[in-house]
Coordinates of C-alpha atoms and ligand atoms in Angstrom, one line a residue:
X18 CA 99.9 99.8 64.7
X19 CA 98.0 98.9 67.7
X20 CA 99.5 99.0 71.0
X21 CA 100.1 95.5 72.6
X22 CA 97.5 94.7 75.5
X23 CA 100.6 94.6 78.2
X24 CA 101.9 98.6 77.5
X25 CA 98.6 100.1 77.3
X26 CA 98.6 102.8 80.1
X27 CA 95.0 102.3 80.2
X28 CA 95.5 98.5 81.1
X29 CA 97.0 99.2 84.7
X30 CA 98.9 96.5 86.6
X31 CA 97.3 95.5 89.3
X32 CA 98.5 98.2 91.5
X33 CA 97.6 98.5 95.3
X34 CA 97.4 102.0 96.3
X35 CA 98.1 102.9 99.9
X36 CA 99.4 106.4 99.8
X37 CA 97.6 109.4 100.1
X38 CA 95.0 109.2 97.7
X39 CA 93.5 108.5 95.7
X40 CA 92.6 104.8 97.5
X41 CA 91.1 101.8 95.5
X42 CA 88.2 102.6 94.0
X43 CA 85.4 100.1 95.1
X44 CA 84.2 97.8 92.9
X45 CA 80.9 98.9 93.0
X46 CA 81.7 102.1 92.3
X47 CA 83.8 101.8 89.5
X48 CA 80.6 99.4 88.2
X49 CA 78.2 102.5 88.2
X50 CA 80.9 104.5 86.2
X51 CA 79.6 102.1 83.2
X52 CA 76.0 103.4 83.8
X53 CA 74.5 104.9 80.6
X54 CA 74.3 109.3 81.4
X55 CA 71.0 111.1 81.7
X56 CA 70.6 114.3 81.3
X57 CA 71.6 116.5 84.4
X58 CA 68.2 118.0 84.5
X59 CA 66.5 114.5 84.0
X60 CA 63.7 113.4 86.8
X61 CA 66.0 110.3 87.3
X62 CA 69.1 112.7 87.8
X63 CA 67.2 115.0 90.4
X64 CA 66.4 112.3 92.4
X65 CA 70.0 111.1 92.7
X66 CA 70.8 114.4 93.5
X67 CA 68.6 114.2 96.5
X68 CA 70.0 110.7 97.6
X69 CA 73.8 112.4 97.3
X70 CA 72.9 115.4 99.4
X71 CA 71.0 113.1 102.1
X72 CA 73.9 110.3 102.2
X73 CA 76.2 113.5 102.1
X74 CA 74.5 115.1 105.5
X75 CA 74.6 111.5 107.3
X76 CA 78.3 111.1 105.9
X77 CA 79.2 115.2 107.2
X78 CA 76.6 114.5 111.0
X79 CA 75.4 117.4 109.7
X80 CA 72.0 119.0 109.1
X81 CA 72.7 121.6 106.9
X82 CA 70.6 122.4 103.8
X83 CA 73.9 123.7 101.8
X84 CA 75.8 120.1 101.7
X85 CA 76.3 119.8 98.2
X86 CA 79.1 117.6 95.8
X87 CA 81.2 120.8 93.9
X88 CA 82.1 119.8 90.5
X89 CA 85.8 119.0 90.4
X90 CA 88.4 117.6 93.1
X91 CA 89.2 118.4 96.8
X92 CA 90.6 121.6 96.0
X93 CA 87.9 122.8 93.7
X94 CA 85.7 122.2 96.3
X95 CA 88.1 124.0 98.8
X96 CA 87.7 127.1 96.6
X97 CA 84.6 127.1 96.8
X98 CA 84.7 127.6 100.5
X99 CA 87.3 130.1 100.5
X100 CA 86.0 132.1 97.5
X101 CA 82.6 132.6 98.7
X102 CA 82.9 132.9 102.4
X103 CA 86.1 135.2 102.1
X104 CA 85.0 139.0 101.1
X105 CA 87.7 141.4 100.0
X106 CA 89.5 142.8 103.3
X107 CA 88.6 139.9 105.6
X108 CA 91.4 138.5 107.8
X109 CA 91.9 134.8 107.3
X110 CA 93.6 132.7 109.8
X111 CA 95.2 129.6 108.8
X112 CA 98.1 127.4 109.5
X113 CA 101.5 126.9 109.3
X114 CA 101.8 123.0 110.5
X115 CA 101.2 121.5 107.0
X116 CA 101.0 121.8 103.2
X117 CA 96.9 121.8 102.9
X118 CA 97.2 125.4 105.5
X119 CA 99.7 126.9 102.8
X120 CA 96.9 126.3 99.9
X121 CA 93.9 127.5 102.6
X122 CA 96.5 131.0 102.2
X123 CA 96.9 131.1 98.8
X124 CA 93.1 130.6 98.0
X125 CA 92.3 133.4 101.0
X126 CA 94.9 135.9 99.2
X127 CA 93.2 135.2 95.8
X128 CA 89.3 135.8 97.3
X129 CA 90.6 139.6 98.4
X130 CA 91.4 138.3 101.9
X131 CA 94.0 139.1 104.7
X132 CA 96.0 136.1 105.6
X133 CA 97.1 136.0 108.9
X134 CA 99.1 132.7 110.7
X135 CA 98.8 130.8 113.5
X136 CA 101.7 128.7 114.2
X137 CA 102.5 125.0 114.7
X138 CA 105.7 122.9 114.0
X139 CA 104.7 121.0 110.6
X140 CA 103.6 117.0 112.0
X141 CA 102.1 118.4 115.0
X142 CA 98.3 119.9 115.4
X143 CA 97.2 123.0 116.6
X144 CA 97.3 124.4 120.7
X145 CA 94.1 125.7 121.4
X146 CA 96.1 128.5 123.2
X147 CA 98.0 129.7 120.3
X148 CA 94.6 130.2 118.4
X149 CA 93.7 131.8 121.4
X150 CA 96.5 134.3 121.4
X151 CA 96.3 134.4 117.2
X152 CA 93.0 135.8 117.5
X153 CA 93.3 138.3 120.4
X154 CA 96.3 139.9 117.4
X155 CA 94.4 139.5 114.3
X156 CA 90.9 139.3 115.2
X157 CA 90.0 137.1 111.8
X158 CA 86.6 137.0 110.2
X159 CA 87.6 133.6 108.8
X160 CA 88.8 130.2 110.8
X161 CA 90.6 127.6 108.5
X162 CA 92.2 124.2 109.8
X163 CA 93.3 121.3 108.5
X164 CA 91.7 117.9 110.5
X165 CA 93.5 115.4 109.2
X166 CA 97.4 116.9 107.5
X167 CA 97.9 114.9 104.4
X168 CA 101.1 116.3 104.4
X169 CA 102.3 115.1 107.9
X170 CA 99.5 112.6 109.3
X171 CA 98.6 114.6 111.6
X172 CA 95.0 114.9 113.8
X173 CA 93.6 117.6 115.3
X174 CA 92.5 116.4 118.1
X175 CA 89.7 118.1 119.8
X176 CA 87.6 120.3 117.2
X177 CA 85.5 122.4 119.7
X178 CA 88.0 123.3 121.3
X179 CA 89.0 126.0 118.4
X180 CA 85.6 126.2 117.0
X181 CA 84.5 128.0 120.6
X182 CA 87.1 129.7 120.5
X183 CA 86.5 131.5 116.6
X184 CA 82.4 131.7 117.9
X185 CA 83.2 133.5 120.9
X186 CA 85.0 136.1 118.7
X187 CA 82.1 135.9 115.8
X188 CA 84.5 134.5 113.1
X189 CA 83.7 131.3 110.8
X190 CA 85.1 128.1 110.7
X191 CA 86.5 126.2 107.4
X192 CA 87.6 123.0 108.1
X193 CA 89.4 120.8 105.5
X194 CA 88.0 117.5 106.0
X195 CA 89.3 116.0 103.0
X196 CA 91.3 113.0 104.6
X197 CA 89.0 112.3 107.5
X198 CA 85.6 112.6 105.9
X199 CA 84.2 108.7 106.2
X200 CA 87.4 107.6 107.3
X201 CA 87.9 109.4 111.5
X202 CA 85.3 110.9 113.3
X203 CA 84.2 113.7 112.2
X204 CA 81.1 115.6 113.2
X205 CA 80.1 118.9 111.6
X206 CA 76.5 120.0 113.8
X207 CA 78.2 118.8 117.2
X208 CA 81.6 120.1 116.7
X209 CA 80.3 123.9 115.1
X210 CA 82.0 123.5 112.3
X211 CA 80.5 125.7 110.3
X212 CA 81.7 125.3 106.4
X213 CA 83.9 121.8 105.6
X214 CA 84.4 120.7 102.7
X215 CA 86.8 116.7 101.6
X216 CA 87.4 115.1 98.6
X217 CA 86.1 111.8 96.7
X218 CA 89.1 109.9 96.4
X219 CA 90.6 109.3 99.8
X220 CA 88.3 107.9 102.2
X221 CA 85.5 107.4 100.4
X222 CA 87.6 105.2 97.5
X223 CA 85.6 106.7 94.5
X224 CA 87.5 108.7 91.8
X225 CA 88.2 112.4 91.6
X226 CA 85.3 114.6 90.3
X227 CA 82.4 115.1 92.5
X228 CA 83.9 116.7 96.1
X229 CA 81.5 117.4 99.1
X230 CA 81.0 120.7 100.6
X231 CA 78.7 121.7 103.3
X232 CA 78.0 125.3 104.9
X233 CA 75.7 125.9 108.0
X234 CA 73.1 128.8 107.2
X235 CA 74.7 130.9 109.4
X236 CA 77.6 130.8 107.0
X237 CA 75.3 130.6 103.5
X238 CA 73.8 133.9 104.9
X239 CA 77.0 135.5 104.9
X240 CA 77.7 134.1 101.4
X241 CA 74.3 135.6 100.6
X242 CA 74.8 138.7 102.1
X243 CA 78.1 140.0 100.3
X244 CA 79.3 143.4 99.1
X245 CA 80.8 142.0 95.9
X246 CA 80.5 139.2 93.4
X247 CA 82.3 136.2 94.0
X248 CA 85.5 136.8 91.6
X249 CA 84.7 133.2 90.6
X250 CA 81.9 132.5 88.0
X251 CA 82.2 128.6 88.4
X252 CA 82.1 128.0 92.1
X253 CA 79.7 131.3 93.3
X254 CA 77.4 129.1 95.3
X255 CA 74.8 132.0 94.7
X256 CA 74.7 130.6 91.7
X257 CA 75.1 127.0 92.0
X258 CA 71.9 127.5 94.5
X259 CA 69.9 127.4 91.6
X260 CA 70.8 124.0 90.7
X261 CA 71.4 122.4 93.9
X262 CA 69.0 124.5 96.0
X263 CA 64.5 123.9 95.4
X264 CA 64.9 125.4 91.8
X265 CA 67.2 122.8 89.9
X266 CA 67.7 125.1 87.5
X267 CA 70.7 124.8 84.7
X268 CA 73.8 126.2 86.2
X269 CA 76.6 124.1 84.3
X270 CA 76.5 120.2 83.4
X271 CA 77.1 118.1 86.2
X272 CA 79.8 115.4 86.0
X273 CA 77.1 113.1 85.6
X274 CA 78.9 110.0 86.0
X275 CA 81.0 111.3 89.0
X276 CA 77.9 111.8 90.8
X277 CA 76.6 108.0 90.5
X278 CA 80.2 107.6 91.7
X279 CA 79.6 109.2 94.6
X280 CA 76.5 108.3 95.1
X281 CA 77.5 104.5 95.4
X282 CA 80.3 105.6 97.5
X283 CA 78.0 107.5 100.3
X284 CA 76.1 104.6 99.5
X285 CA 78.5 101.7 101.1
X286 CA 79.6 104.3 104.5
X287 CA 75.8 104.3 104.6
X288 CA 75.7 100.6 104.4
X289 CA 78.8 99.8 106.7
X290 CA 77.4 102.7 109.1
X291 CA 79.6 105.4 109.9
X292 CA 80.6 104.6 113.2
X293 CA 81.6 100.8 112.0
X294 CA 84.0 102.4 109.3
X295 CA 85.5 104.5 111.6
X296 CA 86.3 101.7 113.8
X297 CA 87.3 99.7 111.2
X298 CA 89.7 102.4 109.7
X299 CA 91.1 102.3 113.5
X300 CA 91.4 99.1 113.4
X301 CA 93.5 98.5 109.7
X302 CA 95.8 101.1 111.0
X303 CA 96.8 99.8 114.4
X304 CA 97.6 96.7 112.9
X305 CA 99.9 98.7 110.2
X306 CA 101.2 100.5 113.4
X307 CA 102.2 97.3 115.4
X308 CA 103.8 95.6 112.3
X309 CA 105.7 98.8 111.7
X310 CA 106.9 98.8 115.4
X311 CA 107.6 95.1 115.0
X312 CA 110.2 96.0 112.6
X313 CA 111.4 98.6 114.3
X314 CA 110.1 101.5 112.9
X315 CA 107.9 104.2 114.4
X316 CA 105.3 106.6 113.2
X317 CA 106.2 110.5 113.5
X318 CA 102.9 111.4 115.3
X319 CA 102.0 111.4 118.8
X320 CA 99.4 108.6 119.4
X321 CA 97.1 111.7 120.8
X322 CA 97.0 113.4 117.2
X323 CA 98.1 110.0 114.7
X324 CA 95.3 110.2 111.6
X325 CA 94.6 106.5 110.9
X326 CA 93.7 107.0 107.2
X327 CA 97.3 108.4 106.7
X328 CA 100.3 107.2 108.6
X329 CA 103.4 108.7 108.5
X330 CA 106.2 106.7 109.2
X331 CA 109.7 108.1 110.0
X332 CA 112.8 106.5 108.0
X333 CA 115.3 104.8 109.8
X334 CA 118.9 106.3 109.8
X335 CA 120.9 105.2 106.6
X336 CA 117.9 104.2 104.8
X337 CA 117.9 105.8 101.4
X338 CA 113.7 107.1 100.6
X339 CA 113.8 107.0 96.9
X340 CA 115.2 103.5 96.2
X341 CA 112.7 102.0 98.9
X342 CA 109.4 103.7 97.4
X343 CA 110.8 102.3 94.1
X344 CA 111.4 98.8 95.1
X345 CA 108.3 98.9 96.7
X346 CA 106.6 99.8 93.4
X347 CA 108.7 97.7 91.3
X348 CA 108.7 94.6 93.4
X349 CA 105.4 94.5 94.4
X350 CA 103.4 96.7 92.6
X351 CA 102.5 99.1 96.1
X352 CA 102.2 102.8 96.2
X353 CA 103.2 104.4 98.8
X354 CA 104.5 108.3 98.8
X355 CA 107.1 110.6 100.4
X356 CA 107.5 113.1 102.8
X357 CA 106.5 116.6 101.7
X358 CA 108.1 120.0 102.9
X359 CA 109.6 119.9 106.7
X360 CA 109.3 116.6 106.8
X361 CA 110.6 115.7 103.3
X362 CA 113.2 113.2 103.5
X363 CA 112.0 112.1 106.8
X364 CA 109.0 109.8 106.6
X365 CA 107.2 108.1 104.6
X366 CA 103.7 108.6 103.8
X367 CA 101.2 105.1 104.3
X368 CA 97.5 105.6 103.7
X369 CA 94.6 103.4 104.9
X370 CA 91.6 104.9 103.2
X371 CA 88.2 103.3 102.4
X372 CA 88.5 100.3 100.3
X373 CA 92.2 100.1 100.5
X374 CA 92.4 100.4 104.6
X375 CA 92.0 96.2 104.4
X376 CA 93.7 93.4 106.1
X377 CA 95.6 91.8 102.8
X378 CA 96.8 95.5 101.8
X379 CA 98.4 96.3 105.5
X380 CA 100.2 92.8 105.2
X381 CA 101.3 93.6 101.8
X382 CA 103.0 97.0 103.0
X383 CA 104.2 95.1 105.8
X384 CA 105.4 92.3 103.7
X385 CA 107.2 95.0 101.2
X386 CA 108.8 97.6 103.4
X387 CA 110.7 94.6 104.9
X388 CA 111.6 93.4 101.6
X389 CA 113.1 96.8 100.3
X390 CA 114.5 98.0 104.0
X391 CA 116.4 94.1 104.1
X392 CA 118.0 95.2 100.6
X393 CA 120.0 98.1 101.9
X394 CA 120.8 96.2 104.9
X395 CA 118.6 97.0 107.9
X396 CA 118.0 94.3 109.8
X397 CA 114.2 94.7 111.9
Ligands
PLP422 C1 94.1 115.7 98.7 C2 93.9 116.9 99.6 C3 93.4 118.1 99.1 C4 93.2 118.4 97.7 O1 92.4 117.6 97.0 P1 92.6 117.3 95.4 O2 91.5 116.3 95.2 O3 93.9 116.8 95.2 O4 92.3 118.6 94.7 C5 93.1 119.1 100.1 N1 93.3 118.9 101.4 C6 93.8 117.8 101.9 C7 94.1 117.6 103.3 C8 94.1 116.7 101.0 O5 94.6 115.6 101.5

């Protein structure tokens, strides 16, 4: 029997999506998604693959010739930077102030490294002092941070600041950008940064499959130059440098249709300029931020460190999470998302990402957090 039109998963309600990823997809980018496939090694292909990696160095300020799209999501491009800059025996220092620090560990661990921690309270960024001190005790080879906590919507503010600090002491730096890449500032060359890698589906609204990676020679060379195979076949950028690199040489098949994804995607920050989506993700979240305050509610970041792209909003007392996330869902068709770890049970997670960081979406999470707070009694 054929399933009726209404109950067919694949027939989504028109759901607005305004957690932490993935965003709306852009039309436009879901219309090259119909796009008839070439082959990956097909002239037409290669010279898409050119147009990703330029749009990707404008999108990264960067000017590095490794800035490629991994094949996979955020974290599969996040392995790739910790499986091939990590060596067996390096020290690793990561974070403790969110959930993305505790996957940066695990992935270290797995590539044969040394994981040691520098601390911060989960919601709040790193002190430049305590990487200070962190270093002077571990001395790590390797640098990770967060930039913009998922997990906690939390910034971290001034980049150089730790990036001078890891140069001076001749480690490398691995930033996740995955939340703030086309969505807050973010500038690889200036800042040192000198490996970052993001995902497809947060602030770039396109879907999951195609995630940006970037490494500066200076860290490619130490990819180049090690001891012992990467222990993963997949994402050993030695060998994906035959593909992506002058050679374009078969490594495995690209997901073709992710890649006209993202190129689309690059292609409208590229269109709206950088700077002007910054601004404009700036903009969508302040005017989240004053109609939260307006009823009453406040965000669990400083204003010095809140992310824009995801907002974190802390529950009043007496409000019960669960039943408000689901009248929110049920009543209007919004997704929004809980608090992870420390902060579980204690905010709420609001994104404002690419396509979905727009005027009617913030007044429709205004409009529905009032609805479903007003149900259990709380009067703004
Ligand atoms: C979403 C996210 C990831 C992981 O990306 P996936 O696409 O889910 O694999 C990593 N880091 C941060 C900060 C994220 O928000």
């Amino acid at each position: 029997m054929l399933t009726p039109p209404d109950t067919d998963p694949l027939t989504p309600e028109d759901r607005t999506l305004m957690g932490p990823g993935p965003s709306e997809v852009h039309p436009r980018v879901l219309r090259v998604m119909s796009a008839p496939l070439v082959g990956h090694l097909d002239d037409s292909f290669i010279e898409i693959m050119d147009e990703v990696q330029e749009l990707l160095r404008y999108t990264f300020q960067t000017e590095n010739r490794w800035t490629i799209p991994v094949s996979g999501t955020g974290s599969a491009a996040m392995e790739a930077a910790f499986a091939n800059v990590v060596e067996p025996g390096d020290t690793v220092l990561v974070p403790t102030n969110g959930y993305f620090g505790g996957r940066m560990a695990s992935m270290a661990e797995r590539a044969g490294g040394e994981v040691a921690y520098v601390e911060a309270p989960w919601g709040e960024p790193l002190d430049p002092d305590a990487v200070a001190d962190a270093f002077h005790q571990h001395d790590p080879d390797v640098f990770g941070f967060v930039h913009a906590e998922t997990s906690t919507g939390a910034l971290q503010p001034n980049v150089p600041a730790l990036t001078d600090i890891a140069h001076d002491n001749d480690a490398y730096v691995i930033a996740d950008t995955v939340t703030s890449l086309g969505g807050v500032e973010l500038r690889v060359d200036e800042w040192g940064i000198d490996v970052a890698y993001s995902g497809a589906q947060k602030c770039l609204s396109c879907p999951p499959g195609a995630s940006p990676l970037t490494l500066s020679d200076r860290a490619m060379e130490k990819v180049l130059d090690r001891d012992s195979e990467v222990r993963s076949w997949y994402l050993d950028l030695s060998l994906l440098e035959g593909y992506w690199g002058d050679e374009r040489s078969y490594h495995h098949t690209a997901p073709i249709t992710n890649v006209y994804a993202l190129r689309e995607a690059l292609q409208l920050v590229a269109e709206e300029g950088l700077e002007a989506r910054w601004e404009r993700h700036r903009e969508m979240a302040t005017h989240l931020k004053e109609g939260l305050e307006t009823l009453g509610l406040e965000l669990n970041p400083e204003d010095e460190y809140w992310l824009p792209s995801l907002n974190a909003v802390r529950i009043p007392e007496g409000i019960d999470e669960s039943a408000l996330l689901r009248d929110m869902k049920e009543e209007h068709n919004l997704e929004v998302a809980s608090g992870l770890g420390d902060l579980d049970g204690e905010i709420i997670r609001i994104g404002c990402m690419g396509y979905s960081a727009r005027t009617s979406n913030v007044e429709l999470v205004l409009h529905a957090l009032e609805d479903a707070l007003r149900k259990q009694g709380y009067e703004p």
